[in-house]
Tab-separated table of N, CA and C in Angstrom:
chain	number	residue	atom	x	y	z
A	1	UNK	N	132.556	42.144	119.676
A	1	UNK	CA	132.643	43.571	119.950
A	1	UNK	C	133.342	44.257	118.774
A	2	UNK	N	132.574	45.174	117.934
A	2	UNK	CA	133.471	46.287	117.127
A	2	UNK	C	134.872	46.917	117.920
A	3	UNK	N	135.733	46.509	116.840
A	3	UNK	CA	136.529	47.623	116.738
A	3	UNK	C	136.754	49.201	116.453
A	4	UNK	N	137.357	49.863	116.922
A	4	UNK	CA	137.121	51.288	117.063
A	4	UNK	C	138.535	51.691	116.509
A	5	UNK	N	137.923	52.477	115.420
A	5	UNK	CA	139.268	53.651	114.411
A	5	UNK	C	139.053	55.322	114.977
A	6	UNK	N	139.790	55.497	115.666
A	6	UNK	CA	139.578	56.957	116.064
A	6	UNK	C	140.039	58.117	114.518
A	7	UNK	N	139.076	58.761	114.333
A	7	UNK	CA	139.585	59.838	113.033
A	7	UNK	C	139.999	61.210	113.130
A	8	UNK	N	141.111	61.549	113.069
A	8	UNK	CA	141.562	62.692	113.631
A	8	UNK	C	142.137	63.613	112.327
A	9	UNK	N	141.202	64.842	112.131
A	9	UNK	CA	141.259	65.567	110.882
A	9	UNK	C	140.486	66.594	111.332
A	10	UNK	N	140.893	68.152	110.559
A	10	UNK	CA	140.307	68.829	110.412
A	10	UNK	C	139.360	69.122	109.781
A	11	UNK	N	138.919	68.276	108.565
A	11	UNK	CA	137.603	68.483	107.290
A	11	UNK	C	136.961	67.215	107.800
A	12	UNK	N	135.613	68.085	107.838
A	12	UNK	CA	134.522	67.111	108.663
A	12	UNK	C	134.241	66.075	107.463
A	13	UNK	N	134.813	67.101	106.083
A	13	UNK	CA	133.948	65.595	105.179
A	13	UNK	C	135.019	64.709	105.135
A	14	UNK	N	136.282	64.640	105.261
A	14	UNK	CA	137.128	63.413	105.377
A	14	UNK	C	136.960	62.748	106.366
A	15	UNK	N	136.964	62.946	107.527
A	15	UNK	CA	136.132	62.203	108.924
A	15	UNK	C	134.686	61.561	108.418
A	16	UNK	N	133.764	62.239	107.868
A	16	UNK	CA	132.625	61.680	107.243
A	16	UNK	C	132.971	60.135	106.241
A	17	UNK	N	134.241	60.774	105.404
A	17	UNK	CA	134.235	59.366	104.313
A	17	UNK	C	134.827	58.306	105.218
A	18	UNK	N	135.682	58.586	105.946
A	18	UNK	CA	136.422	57.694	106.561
A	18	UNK	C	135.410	56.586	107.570
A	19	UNK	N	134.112	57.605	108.414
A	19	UNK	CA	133.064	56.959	108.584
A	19	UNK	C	132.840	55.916	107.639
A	20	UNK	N	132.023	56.404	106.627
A	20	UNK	CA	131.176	56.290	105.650
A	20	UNK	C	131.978	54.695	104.978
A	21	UNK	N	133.024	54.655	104.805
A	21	UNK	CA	134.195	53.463	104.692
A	21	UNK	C	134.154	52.410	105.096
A	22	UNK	N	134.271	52.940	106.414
A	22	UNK	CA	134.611	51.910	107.410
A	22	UNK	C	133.340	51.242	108.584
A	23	UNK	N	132.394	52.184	108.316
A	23	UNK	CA	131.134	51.784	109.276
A	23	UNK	C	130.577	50.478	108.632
A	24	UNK	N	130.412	50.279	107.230
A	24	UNK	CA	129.594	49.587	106.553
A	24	UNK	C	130.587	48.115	106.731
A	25	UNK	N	131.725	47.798	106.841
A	25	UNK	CA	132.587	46.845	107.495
A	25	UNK	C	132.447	46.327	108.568
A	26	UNK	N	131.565	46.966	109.291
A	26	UNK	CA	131.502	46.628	110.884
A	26	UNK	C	132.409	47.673	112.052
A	27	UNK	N	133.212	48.497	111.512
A	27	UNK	CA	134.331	48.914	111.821
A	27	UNK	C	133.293	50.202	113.174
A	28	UNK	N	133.702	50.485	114.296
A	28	UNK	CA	133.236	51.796	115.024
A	28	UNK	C	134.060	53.143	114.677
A	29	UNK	N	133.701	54.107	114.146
A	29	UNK	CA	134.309	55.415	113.595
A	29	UNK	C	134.091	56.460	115.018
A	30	UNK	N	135.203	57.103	115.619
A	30	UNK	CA	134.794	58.435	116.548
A	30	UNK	C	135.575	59.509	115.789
A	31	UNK	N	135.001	60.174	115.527
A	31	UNK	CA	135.988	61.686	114.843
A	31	UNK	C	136.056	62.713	115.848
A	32	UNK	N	137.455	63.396	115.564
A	32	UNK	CA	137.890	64.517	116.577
A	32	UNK	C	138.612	65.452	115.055
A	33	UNK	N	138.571	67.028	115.747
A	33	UNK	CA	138.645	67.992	114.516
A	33	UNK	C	139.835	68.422	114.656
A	34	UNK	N	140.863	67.783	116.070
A	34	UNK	CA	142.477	68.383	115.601
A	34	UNK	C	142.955	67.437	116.741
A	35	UNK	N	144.668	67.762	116.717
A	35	UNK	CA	145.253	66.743	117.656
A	35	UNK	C	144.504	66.904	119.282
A	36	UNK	N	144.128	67.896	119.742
A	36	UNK	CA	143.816	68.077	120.965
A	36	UNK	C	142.278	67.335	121.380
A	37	UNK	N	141.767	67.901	120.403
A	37	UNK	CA	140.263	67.182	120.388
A	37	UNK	C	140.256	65.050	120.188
A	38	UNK	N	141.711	64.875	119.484
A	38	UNK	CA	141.503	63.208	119.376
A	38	UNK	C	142.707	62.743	120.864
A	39	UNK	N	143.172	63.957	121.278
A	39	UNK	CA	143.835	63.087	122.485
A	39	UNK	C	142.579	62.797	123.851
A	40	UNK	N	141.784	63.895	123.715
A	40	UNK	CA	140.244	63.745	124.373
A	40	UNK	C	139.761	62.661	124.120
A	41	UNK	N	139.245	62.319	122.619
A	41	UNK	CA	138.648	61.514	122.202
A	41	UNK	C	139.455	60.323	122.867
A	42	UNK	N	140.315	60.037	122.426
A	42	UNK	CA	141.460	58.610	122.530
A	42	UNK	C	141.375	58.358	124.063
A	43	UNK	N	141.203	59.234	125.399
A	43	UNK	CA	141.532	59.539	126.482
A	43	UNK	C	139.698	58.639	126.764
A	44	UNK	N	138.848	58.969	126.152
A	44	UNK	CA	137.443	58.438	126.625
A	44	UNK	C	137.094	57.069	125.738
A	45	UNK	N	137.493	57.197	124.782
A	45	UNK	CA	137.035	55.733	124.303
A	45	UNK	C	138.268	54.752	124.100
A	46	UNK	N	137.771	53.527	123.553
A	46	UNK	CA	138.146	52.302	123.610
A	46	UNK	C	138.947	52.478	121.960
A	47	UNK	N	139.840	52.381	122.090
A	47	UNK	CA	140.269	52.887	120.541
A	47	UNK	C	141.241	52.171	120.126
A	48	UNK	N	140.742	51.126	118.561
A	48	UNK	CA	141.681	50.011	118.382
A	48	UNK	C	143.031	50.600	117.376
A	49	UNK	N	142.766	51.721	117.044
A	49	UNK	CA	143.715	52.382	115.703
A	49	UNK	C	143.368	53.816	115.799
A	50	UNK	N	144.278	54.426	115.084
A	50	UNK	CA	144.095	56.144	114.566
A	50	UNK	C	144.827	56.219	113.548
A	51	UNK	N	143.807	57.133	112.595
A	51	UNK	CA	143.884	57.540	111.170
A	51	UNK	C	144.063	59.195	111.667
A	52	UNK	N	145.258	59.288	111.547
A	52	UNK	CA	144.961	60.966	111.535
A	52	UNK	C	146.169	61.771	110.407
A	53	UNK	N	144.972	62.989	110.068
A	53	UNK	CA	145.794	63.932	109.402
A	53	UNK	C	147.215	64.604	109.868
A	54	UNK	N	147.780	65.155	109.202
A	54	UNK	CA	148.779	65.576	109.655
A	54	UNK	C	148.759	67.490	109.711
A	55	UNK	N	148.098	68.218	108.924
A	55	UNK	CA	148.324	69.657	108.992
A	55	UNK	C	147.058	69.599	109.782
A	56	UNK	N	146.661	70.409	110.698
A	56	UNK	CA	145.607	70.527	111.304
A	56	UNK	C	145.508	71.729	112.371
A	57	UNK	N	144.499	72.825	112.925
A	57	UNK	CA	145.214	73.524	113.871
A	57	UNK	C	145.357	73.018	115.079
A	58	UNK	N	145.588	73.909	116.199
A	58	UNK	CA	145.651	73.762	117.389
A	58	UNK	C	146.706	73.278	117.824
A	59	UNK	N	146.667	71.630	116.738
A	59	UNK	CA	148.216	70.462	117.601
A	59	UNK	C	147.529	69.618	116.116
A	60	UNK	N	148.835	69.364	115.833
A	60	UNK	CA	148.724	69.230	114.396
A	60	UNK	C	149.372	67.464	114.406
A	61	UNK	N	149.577	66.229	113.282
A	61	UNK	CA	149.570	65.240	113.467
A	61	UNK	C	150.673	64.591	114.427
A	62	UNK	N	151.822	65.189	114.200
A	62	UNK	CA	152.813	64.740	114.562
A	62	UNK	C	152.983	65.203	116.088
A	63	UNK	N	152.240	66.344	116.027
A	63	UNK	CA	152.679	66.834	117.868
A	63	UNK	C	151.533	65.580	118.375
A	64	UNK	N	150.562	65.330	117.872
A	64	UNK	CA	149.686	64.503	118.856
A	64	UNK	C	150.108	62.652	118.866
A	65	UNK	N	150.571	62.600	117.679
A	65	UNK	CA	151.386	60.973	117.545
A	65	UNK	C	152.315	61.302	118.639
A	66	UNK	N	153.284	62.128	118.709
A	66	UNK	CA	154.130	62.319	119.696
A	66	UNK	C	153.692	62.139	121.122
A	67	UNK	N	152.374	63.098	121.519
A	67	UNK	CA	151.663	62.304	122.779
A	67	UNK	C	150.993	61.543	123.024
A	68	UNK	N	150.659	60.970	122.131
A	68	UNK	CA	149.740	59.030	122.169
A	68	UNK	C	150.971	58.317	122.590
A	69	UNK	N	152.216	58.625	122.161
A	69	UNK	CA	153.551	57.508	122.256
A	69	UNK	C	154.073	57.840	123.516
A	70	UNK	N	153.999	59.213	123.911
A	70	UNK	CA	154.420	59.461	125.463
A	70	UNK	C	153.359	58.468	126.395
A	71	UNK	N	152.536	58.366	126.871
A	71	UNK	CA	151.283	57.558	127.367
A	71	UNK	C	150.917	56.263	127.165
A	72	UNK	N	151.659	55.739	128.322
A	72	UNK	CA	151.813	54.123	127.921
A	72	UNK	C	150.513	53.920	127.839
A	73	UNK	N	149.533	54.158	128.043
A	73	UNK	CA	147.873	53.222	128.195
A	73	UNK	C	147.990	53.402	126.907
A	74	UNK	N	148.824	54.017	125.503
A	74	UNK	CA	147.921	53.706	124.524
A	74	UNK	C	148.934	53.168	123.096
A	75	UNK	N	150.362	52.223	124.371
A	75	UNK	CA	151.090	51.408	123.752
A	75	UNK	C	150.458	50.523	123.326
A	76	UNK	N	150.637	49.914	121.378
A	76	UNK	CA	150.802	49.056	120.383
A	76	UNK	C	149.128	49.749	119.640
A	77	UNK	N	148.920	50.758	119.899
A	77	UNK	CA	147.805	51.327	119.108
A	77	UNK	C	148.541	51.689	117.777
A	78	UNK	N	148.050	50.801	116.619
A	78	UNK	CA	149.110	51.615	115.364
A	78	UNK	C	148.066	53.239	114.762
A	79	UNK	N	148.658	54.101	114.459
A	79	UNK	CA	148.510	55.258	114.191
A	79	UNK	C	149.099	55.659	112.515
A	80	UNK	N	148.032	55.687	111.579
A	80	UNK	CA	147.925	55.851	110.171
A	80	UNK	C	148.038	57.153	109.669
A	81	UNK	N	149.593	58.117	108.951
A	81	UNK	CA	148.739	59.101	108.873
A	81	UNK	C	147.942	59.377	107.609
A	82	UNK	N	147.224	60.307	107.150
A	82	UNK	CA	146.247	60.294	105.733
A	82	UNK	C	146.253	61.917	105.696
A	83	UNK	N	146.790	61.809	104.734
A	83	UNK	CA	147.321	63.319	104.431
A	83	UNK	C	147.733	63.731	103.579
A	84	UNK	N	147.385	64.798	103.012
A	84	UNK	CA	148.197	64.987	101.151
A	84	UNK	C	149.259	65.416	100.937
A	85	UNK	N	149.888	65.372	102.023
A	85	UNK	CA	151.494	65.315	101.904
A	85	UNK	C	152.529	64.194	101.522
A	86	UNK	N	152.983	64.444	100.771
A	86	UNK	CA	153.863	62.934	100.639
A	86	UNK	C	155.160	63.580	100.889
A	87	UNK	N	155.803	64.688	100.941
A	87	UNK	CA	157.053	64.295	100.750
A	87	UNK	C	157.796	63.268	102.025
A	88	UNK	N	158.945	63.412	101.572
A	88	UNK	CA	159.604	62.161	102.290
A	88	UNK	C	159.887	62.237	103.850
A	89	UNK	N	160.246	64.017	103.316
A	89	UNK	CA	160.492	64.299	105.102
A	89	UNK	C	159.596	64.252	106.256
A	90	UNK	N	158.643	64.767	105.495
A	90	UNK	CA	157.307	64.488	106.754
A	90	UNK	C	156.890	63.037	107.012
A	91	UNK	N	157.355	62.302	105.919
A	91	UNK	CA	157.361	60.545	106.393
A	91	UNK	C	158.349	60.434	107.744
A	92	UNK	N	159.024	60.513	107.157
A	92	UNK	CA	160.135	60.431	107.982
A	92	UNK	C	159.962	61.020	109.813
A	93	UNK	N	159.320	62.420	109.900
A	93	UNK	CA	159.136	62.797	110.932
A	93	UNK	C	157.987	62.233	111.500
A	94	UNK	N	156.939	61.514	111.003
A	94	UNK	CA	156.021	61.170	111.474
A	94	UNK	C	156.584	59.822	111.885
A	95	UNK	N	157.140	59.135	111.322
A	95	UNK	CA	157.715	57.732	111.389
A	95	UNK	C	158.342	57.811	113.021
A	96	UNK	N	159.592	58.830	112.719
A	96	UNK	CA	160.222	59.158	113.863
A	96	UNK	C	159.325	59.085	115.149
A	97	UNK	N	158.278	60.073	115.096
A	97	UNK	CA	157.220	60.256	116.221
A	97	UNK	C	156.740	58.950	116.720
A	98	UNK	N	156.178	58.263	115.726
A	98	UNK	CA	155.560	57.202	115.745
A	98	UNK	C	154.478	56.540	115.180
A	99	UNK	N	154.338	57.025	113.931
A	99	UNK	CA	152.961	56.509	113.301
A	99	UNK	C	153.838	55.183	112.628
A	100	UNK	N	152.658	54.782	112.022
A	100	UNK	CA	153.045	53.117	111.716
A	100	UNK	C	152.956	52.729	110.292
A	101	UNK	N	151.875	53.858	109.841
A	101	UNK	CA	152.000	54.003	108.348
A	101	UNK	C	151.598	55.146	107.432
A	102	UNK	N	151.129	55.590	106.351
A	102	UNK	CA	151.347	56.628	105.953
A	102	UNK	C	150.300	56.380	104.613
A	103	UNK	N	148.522	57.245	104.484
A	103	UNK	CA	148.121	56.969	103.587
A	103	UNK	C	147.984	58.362	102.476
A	104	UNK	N	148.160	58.514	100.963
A	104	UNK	CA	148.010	59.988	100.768
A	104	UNK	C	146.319	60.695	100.193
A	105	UNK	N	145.737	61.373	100.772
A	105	UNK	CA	144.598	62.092	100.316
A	105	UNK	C	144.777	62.587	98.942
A	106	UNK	N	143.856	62.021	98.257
A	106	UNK	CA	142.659	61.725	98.453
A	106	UNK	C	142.379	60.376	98.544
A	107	UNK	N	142.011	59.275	99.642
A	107	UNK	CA	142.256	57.837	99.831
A	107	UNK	C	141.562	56.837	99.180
A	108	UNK	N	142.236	55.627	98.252
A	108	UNK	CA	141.132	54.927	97.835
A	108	UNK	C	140.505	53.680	98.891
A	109	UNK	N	139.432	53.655	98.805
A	109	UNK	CA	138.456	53.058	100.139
A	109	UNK	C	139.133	52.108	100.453
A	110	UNK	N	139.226	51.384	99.359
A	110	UNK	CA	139.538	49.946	99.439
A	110	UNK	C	140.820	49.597	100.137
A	111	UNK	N	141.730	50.440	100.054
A	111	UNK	CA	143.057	50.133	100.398
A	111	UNK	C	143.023	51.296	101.772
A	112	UNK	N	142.078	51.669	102.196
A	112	UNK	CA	141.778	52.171	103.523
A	112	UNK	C	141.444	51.010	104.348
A	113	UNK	N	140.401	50.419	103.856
A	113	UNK	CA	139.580	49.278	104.475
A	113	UNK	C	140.575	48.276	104.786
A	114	UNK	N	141.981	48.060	102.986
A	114	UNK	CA	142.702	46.729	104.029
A	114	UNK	C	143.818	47.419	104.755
A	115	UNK	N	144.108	48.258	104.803
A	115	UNK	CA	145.437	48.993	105.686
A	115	UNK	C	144.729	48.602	107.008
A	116	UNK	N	143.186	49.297	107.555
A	116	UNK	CA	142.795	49.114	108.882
A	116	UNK	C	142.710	47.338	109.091
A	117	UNK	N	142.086	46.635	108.226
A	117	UNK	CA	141.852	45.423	108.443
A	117	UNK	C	143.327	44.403	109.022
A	118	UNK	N	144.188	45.097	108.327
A	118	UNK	CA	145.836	44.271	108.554
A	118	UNK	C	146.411	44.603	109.504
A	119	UNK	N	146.031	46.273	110.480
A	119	UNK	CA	146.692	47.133	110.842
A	119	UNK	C	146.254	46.267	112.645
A	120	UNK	N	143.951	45.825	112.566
A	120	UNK	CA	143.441	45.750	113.391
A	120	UNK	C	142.523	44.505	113.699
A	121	UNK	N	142.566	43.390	112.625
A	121	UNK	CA	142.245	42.290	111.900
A	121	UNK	C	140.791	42.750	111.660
A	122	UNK	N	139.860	41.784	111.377
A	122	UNK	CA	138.478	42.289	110.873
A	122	UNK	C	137.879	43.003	111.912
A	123	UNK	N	136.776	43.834	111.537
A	123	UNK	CA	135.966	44.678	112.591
A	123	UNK	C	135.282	43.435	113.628
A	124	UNK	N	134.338	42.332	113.311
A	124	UNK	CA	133.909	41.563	114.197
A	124	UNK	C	135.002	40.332	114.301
């Protein structure tokens, strides 16, 4: 059975690459366009990880890491964020929340592919 990376971002073409990445691995991709739309998403599917942005509208990365971690059904899911933010503090607050690691946009594939692979072991 594939594994499933839920993608949670506002730019459809970063959800697209992140597809585009990870499909050809074996990996299952569902994209949602802000925190509210991937707590939906996360709420209906089978979801082995989340890659999500951090500025986004509606409910932005950290308010929605914050409610994946409230909701035990979706304890030891690690949560990646990918975002062109680096400074330290927003590490830090996301850390706090609960993400597990931290990738910066614009992402190179490869080290997308092994972050999920280490994060979720191989897709099959």
């Amino acid at each position: 059975m594939a594994k499933t990376v839920l993608s949670v971002d506002d730019s459809k073409s970063i959800r697209d690459m992140i597809g585009f990445t990870l499909q050809p691995k074996g990996y299952d991709v569902v994209g949602a366009g802000d925190g509210l739309e991937g707590l939906t998403a996360l709420a209906s599917n089978t979801v082995n990880m989340i890659v999500c942005d951090l500025n986004m509208p509606n409910m932005n990365g950290i308010e929605m890491i914050r409610k994946v971690r409230e909701d035990r059904r979706f304890d030891g899911i690690p949560i990646v964020m990918l975002t062109t933010e680096a400074q330290k503090e927003k590490m830090m607050e996301a850390k706090a929340a609960g993400a597990t690691g931290w990738l910066v946009k614009p992402f190179d594939e490869a080290k997308l592919v092994a972050v999920v692979t280490k994060m979720i072991g191989a897709a099959q």
